[in-house]
XYZ file of C-alpha atoms in Angstrom:
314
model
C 1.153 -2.472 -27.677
C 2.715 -5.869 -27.524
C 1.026 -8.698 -26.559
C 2.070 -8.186 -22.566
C -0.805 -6.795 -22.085
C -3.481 -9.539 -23.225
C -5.873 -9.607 -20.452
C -5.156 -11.326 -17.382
C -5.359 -15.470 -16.880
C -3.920 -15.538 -20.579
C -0.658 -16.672 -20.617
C 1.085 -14.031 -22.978
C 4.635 -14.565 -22.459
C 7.111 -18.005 -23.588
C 8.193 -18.872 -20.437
C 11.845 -21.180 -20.376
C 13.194 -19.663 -23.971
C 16.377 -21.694 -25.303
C 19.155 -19.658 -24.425
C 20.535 -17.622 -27.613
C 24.288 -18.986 -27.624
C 27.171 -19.161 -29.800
C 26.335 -17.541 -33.036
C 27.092 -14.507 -34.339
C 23.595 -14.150 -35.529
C 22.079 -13.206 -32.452
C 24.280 -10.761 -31.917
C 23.661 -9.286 -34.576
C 19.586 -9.116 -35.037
C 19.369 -6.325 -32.965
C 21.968 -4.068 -34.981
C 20.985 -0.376 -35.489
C 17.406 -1.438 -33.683
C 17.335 1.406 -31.712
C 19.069 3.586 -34.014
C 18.041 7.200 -32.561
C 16.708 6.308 -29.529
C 17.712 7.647 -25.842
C 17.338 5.687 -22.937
C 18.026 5.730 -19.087
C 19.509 3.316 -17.385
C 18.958 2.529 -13.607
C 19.829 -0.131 -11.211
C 20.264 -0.595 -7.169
C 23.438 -0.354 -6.028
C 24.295 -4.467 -5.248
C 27.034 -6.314 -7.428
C 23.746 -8.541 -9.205
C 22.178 -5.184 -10.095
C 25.476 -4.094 -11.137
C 26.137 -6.864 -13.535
C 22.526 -6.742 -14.592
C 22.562 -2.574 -15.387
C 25.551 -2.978 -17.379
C 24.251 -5.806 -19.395
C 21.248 -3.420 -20.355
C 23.675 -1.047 -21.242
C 25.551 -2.638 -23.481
C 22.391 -4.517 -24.937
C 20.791 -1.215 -25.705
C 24.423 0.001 -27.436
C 24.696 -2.506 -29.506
C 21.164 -2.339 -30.284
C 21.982 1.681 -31.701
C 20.203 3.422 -28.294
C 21.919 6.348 -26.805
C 22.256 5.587 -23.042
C 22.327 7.576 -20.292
C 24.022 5.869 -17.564
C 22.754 5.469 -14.061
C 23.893 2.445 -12.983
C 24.342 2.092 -9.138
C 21.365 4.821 -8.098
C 21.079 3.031 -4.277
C 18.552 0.576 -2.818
C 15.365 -0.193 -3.793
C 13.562 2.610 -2.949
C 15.847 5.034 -4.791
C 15.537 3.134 -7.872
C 12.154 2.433 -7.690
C 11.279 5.894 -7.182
C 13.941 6.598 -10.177
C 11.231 5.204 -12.446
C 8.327 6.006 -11.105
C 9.025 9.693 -11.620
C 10.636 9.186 -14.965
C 14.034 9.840 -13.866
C 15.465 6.975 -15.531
C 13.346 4.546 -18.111
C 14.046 0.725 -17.191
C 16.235 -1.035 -14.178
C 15.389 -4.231 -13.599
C 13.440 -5.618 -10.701
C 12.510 -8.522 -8.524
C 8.769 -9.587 -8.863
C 8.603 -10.461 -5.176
C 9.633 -7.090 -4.201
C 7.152 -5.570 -6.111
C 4.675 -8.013 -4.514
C 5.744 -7.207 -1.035
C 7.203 -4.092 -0.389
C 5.378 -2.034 -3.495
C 1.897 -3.959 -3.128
C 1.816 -4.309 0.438
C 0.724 -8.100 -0.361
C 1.649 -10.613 2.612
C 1.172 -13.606 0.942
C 3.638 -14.691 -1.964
C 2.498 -16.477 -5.075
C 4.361 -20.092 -5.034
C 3.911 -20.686 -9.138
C 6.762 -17.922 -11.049
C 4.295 -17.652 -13.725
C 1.138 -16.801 -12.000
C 3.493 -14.476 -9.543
C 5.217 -12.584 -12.551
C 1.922 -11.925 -14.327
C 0.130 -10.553 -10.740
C 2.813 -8.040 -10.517
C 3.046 -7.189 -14.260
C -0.531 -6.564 -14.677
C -0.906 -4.213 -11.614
C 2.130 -2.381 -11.956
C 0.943 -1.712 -15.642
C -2.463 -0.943 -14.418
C -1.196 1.536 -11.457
C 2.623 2.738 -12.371
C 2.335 2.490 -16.561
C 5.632 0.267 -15.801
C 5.759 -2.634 -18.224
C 7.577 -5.929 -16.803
C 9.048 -7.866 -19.520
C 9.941 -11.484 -19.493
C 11.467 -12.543 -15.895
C 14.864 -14.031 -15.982
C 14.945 -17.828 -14.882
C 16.919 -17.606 -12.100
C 15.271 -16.333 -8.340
C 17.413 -14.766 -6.280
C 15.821 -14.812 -2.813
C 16.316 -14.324 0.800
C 17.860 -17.331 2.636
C 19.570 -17.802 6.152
C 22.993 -19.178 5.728
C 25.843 -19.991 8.303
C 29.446 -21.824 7.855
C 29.040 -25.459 6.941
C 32.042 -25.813 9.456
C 29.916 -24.439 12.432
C 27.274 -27.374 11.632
C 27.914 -29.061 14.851
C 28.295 -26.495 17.280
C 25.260 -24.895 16.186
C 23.228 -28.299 17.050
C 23.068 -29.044 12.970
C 20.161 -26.581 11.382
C 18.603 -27.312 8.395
C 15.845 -25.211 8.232
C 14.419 -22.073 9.473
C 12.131 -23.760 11.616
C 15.437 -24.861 13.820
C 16.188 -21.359 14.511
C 13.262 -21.097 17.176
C 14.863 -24.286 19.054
C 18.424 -22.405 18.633
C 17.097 -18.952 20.011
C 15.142 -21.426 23.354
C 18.184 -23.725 24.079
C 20.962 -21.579 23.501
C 20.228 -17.724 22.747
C 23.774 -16.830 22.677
C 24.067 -18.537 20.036
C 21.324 -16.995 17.946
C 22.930 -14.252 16.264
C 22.310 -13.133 13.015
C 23.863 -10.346 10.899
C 21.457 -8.591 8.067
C 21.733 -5.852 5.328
C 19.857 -2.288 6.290
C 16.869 -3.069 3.841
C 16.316 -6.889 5.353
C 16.320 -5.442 8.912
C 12.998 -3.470 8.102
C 11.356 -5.129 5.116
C 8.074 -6.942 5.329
C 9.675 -9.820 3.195
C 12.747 -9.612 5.492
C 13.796 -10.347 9.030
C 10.403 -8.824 10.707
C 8.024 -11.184 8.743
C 10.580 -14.123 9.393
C 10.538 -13.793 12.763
C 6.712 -13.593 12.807
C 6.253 -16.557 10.625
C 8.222 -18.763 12.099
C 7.996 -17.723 15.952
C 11.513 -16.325 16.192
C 12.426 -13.825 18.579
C 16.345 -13.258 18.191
C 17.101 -11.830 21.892
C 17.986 -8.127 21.834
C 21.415 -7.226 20.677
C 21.593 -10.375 19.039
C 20.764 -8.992 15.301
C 23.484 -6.645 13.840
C 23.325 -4.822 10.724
C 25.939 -4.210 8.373
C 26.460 -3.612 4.398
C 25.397 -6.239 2.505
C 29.370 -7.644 1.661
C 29.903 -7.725 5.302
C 27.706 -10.062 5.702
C 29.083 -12.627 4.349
C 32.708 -12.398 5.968
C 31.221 -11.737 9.093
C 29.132 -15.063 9.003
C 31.860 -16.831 7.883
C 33.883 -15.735 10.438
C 30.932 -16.267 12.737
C 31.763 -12.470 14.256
C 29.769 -10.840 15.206
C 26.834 -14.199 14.037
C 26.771 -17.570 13.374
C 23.826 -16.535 10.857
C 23.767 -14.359 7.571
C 21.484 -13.061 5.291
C 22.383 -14.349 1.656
C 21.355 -13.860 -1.759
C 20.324 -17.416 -2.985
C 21.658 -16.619 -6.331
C 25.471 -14.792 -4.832
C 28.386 -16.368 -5.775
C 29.884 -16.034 -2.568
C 27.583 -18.473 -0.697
C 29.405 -21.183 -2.241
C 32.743 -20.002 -2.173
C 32.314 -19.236 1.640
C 31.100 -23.047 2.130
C 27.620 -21.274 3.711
C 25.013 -23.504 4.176
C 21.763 -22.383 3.166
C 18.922 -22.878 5.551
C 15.411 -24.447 3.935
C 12.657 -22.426 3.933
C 10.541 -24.677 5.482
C 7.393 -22.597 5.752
C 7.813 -20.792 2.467
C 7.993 -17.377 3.741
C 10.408 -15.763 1.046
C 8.266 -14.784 -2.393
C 9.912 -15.386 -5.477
C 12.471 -12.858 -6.766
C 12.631 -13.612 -10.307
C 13.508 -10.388 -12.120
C 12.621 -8.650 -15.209
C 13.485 -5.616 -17.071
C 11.078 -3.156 -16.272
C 10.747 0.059 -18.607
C 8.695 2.842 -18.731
C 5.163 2.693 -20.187
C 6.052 5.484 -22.774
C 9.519 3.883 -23.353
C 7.620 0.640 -24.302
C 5.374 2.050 -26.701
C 8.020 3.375 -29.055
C 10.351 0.512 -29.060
C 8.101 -2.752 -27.544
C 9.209 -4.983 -30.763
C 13.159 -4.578 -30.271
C 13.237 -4.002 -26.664
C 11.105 -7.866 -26.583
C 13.823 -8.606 -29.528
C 16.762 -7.476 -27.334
C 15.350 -8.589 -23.585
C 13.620 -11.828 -24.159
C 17.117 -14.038 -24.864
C 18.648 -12.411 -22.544
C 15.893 -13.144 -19.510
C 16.321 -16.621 -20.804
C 19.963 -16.772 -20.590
C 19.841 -15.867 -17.290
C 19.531 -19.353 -15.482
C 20.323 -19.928 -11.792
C 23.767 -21.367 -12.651
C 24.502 -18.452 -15.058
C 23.535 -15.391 -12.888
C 25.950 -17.048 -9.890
C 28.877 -17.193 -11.956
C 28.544 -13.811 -13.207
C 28.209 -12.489 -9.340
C 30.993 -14.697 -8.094
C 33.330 -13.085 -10.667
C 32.162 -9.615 -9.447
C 32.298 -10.356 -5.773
C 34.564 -12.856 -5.133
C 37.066 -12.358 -7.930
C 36.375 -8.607 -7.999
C 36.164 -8.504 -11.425
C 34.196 -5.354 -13.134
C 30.975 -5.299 -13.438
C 30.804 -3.788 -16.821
C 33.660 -6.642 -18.125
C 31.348 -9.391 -16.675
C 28.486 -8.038 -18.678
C 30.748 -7.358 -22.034
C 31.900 -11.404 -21.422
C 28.872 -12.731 -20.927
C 26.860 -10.970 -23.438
C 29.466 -11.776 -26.124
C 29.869 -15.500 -24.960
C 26.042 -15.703 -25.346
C 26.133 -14.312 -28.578
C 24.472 -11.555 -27.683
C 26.860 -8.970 -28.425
């Protein structure tokens, strides 16, 4: 087995990897890697996990794996429960979702280091899941609302504001959310307990996740959305992003996450394949790659084929 699993408090992974870029060689190591291998691939059914299945995909390909393609299998419990009963072998994950909703943990880890290798060493130790290197970027829960609406909305700038908002003008206090944040311990129920937030009733609607974000722009049916810190569409909405002045949301940096058995046979090029990729993957990068998928409606699979070759990758 690789190194991964060195026993716990040992640093085992390089954290912060130069991002492989602009030579052909890179693309190339992995040639024929996997020759003869068959893997399947998984991934929730958000435009991120979108871009991020295909880039498996192709990374595997090129690599020589067979691929069986199940990009787009639902929310997280579909997926997750995709791998846990081997019905696909990697999709990749956020490490304070495992924390939260998998664990059952209530209090996040604040370092990404010490956070990654909590979750990878239980979920090894319970699921015989392997978490590989976690991409750079964190793509958590935040609160945003139209930078426009600043005034009327008595000029929020962090979460804390909301419980002023919700006593001195309730009306006001309206907040749409995605199916999975309405319910989720990390979500909009452990918000409103950590911070003392009650939004009145009727003032919380929930809609798919794209809606969102046009309906908080719009500010109908809320002045408030739930964003994905790491969405392209946060910036090209002008949404302003409230702080997270308590530090309620975990961090959601994600990593591959493949199949004990899977990582047996192929640890040394799925590590070759993975690690400059999870490196590549900075905050600025994995924005750009969503705001071409959701904002410019570009295909998923394209974004992955252009980024992977512009990274030399491919």
């Amino acid at each position: 087995m690789k190194k991964v699993f060195a026993t716990a408090g040992v640093v085992t992974l390089s954290f912060g990897l130069a991002a492989c870029g602009g030579t052909d060689d890179a693309g190339s190591a992995t040639d024929g890697a996997l020759d003869g291998a068959e893997i399947v691939v998984g991934s929730k059914d958000f435009d991120e996990q979108l871009v991020l299945g295909n880039i498996t995909k192709l990374a595997l390909e090129n690599a020589g794996a067979t691929v069986d393609d199940q990009i787009n299998l639902g929310g997280t419990d579909a997926a997750r429960a995709a791998l846990t009963s081997g019905d696909i072998d990697t999709y990749w994950e956020y490490n304070g979702t495992a924390w939260i909703s998998f664990f059952g943990e209530t209090t996040a880890i604040p370092d990404r280091i010490e956070q990654y290798e909590a979750v990878r060493d239980r979920d090894l130790e319970e699921n015989k899941l392997v978490w590989m290197q976690p991409a750079e970027f964190n793509n958590t829960y935040a609160l945003a609302f139209p930078t426009e609406a600043a005034e009327e909305l008595g000029n929020p700038t962090k979460l804390s504001d909301l419980a002023g908002l919700v006593g001195d003008d309730p009306d006001a206090a309206t907040v749409c959310v995605e199916n999975e944040f309405s319910t989720r311990d990390d979500g909009l129920p452990g918000l409103e307990e950590t911070y003392g937030i009650a939004f009145p009733d009727g003032n919380v609607t929930v809609l798919d996740t794209a809606l969102v974000y046009t309906a908080a722009d719009a500010q109908d049916p809320c002045n408030f959305g739930e964003v994905f810190t790491s969405d392209g569409r946060v910036a090209s909405l002008d949404l302003t992003v409230l702080e997270d002045d308590k530090g309620f949301f975990p961090l959601y940096n994600p990593s591959p996450v493949f199949r004990e058995e899977v990582y047996e046979q192929y640890g040394d090029q799925l590590d070759e394949i993975f690690d400059p990729i999870s490196a590549a993957l900075t905050q600025e990068e994995m924005t750009m790659l969503n705001e071409r998928v959701s904002v410019d409606l570009e295909q998923p699979a394209d974004v992955a084929e252009d980024w992977l070759t512009e990274q030399g990758l491919l």
